[in-house]
Short mmCIF file of C-alpha atoms in Angstrom, two decimals:
data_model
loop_
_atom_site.label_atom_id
_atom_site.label_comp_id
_atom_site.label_asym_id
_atom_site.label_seq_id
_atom_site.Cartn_x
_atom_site.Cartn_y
_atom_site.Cartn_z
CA UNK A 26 16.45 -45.52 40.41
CA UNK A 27 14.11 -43.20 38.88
CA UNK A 28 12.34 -40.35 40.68
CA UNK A 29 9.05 -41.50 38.98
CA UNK A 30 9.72 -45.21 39.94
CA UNK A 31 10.68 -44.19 44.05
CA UNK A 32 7.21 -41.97 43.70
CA UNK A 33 5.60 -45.06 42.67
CA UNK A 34 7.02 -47.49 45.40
CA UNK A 35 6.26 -44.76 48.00
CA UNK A 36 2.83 -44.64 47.19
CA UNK A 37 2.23 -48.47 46.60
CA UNK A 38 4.08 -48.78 49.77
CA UNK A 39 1.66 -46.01 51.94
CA UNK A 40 -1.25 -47.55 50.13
CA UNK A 41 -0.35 -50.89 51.21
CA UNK A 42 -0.07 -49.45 55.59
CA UNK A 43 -3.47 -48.31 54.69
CA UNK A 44 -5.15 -50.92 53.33
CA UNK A 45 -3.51 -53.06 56.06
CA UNK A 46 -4.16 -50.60 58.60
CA UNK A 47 -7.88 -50.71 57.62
CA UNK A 48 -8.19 -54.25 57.68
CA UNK A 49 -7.01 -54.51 61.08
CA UNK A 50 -8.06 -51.54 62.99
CA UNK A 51 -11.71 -52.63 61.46
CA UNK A 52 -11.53 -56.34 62.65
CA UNK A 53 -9.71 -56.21 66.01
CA UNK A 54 -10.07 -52.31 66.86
CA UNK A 55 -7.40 -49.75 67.07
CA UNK A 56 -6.32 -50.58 70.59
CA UNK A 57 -5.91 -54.56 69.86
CA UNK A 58 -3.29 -53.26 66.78
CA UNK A 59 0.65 -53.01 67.74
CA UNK A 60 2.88 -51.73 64.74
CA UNK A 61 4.43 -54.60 64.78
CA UNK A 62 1.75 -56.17 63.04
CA UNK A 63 0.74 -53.93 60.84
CA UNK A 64 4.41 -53.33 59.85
CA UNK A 65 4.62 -57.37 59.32
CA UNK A 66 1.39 -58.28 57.23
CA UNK A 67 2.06 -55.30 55.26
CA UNK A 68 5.48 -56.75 54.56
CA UNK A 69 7.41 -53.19 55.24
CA UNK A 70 9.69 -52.34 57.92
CA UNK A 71 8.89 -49.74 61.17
CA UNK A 72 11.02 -47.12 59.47
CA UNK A 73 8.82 -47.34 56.21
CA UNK A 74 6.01 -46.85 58.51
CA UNK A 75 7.34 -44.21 60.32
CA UNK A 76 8.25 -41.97 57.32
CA UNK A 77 5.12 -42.46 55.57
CA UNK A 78 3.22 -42.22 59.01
CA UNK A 79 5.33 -40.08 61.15
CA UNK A 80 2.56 -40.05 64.23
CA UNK A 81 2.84 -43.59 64.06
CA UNK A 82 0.15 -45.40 64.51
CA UNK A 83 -2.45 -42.48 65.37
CA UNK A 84 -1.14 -41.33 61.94
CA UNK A 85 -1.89 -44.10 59.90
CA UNK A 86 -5.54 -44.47 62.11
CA UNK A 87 -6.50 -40.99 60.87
CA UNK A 88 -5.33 -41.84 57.54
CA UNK A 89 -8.11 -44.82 57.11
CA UNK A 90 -10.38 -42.90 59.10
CA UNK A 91 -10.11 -40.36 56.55
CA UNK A 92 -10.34 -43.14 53.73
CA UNK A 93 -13.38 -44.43 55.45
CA UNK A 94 -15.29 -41.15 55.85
CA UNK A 95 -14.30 -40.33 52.22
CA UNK A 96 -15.96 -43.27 50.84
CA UNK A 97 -18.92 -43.30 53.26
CA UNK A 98 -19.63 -39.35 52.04
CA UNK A 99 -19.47 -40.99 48.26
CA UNK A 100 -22.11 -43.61 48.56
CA UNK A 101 -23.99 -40.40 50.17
CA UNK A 102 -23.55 -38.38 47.54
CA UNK A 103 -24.18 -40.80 44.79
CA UNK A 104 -27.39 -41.74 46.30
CA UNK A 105 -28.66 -38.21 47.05
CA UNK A 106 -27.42 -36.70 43.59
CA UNK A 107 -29.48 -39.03 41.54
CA UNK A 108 -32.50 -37.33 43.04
CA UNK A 109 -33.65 -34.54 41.15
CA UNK A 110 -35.91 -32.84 44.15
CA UNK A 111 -34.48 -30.88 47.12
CA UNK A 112 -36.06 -33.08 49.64
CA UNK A 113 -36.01 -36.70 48.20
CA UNK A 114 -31.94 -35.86 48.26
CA UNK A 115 -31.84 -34.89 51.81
CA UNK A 116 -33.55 -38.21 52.81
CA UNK A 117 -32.47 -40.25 50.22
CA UNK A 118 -28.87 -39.32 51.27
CA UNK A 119 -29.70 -39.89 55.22
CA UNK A 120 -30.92 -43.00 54.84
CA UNK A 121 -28.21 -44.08 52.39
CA UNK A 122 -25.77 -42.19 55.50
CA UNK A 123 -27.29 -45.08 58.28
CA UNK A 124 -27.42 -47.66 55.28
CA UNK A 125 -23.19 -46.99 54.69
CA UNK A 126 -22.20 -46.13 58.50
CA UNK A 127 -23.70 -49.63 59.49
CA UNK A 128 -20.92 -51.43 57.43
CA UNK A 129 -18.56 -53.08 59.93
CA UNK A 130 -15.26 -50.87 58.77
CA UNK A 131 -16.95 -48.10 58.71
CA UNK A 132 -18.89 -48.25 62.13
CA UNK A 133 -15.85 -49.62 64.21
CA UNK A 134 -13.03 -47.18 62.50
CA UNK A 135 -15.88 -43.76 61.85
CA UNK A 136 -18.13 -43.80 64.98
CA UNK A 137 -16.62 -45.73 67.74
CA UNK A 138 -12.50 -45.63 67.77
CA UNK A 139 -12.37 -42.15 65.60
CA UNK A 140 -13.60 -40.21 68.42
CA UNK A 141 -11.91 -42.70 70.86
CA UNK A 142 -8.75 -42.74 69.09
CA UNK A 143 -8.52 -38.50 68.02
CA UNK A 144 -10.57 -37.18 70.03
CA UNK A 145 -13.86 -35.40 70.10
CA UNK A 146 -12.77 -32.19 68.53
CA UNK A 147 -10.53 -33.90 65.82
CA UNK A 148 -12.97 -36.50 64.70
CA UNK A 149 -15.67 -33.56 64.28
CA UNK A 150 -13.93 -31.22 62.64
CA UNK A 151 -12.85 -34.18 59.95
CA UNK A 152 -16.56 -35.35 60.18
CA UNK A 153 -17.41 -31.89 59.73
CA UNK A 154 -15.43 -31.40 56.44
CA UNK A 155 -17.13 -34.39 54.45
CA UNK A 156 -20.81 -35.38 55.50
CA UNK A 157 -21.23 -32.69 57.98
CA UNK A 158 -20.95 -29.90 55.06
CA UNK A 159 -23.50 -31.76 52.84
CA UNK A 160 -26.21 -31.72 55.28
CA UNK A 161 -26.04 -28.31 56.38
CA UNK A 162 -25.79 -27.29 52.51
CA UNK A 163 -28.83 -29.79 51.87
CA UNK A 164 -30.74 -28.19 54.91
CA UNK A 165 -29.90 -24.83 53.93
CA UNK A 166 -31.43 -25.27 51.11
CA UNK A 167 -34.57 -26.64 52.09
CA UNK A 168 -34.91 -23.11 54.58
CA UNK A 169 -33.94 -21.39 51.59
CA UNK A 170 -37.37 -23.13 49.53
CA UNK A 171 -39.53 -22.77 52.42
CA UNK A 172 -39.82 -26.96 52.69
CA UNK A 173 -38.09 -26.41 56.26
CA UNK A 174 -38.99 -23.42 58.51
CA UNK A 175 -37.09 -20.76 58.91
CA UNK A 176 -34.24 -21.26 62.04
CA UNK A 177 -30.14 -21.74 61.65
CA UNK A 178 -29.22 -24.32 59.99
CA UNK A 179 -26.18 -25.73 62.35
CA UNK A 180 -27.74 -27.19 65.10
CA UNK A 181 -30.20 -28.56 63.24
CA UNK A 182 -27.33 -30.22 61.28
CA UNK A 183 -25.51 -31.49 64.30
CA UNK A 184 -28.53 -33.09 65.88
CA UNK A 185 -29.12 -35.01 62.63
CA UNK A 186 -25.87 -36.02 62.27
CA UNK A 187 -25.97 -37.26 66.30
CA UNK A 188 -28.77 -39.15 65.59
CA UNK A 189 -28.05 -40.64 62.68
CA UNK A 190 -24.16 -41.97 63.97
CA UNK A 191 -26.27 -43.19 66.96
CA UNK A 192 -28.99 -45.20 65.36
CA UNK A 193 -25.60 -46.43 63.25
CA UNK A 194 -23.82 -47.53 66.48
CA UNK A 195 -27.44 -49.22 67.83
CA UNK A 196 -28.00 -50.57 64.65
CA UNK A 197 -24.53 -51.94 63.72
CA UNK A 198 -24.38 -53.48 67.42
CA UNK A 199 -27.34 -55.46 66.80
CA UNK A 200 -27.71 -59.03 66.00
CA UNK A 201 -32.06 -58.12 64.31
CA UNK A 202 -31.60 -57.54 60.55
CA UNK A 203 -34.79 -56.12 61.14
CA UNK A 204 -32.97 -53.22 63.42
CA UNK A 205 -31.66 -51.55 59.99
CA UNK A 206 -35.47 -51.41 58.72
CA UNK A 207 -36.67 -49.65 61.79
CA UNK A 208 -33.57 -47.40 61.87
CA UNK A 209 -34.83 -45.93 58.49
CA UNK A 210 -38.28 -45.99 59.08
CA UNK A 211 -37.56 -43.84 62.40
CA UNK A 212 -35.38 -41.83 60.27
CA UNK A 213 -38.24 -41.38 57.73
CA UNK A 214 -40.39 -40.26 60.60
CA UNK A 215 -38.16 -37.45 61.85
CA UNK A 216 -37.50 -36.37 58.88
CA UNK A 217 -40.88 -35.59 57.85
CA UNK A 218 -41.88 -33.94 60.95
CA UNK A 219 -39.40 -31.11 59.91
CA UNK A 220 -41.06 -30.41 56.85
CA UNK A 221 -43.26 -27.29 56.92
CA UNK A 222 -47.01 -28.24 56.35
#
């Protein structure tokens, strides 16, 4: 066989753990998932899993939690870049931040088994590396143009980000469609009070 063909079936085959792997961990939770059943829907064997994923199941978790985050900071991103103002991208890409973290997947693998599951530090310092960055480069800017006042940037990018997976968790835990609405318009609020003037 073909070195280009065994690439192929390697990556069909990881893709295929991770899709599963996403599927389950977001419908039952990480701790409710045994290999066994991922290994069996997927329609590999342990050994695939194992030398694709060679943390096993924590290794496979982090790889959908990094999927997740991934496509969580591009909905960001493509929300907040079509704005052509500073400040209508900073909220435009919060609210669009609640608006993605509510989705099922992404609330039960991203904010309550990744920091379960890796750990505090871990699940920061991947959080840290996608929609983290953006908002401290989106408030830094906004210091930069005198919107914001002057102060460091970095904790006023962590308690964003803490209140924003928060009012995710609240909101994604609720039964009130009108809880998503009031999220944002809360979000709104605090936002604005930053503002300078």
């Amino acid at each position: 066989m073909a070195d280009g063909v065994r690439a192929q079936q390697r990556e069909r085959t990881r893709s295929e753990l991770q899709r599963v792997g996403r599927r389950l961990f977001s419908e039952q939770g990480y701790a409710a998932v045994g290999l066994a059943e991922v290994v069996r829907t997927a329609g590999v064997t342990k050994g695939a899993l194992y030398h694709h994923f060679p943390g096993g199941k924590t290794d496979l978790f982090r790889a959908v939690l990094a999927d997740v985050q991934q496509e969580v900071a591009d909905a960001v991103a493509a929300a907040a870049d079509g704005e052509p103002d500073p400040w209508a991208r900073l909220t435009t890409g919060c609210r669009a931040f609640l608006t993605a973290s509510t989705e099922p997947a992404a609330r039960r693998v991203m904010l309550v088994d990744g920091p379960a599951v890796l750990g505090w530090s871990e699940w920061r310092a991947m959080d840290e590396t996608g929609a983290g960055r953006h908002l401290g480069e989106a408030l830094a800017e906004l210091v930069d143009a005198g919107v914001l006042a002057p102060q460091p940037v970095a904790p006023l990018a962590h308690l964003l980000s803490g209140a924003m997976n928060e009012a995710a968790l609240w909101v994604a835990g609720t039964d009130d469609p009108q809880d998503l609405a009031d999220a944002l318009a809360a979000l709104t609020r605090l936002l604005d009070a930053l503002r300078v003037g």
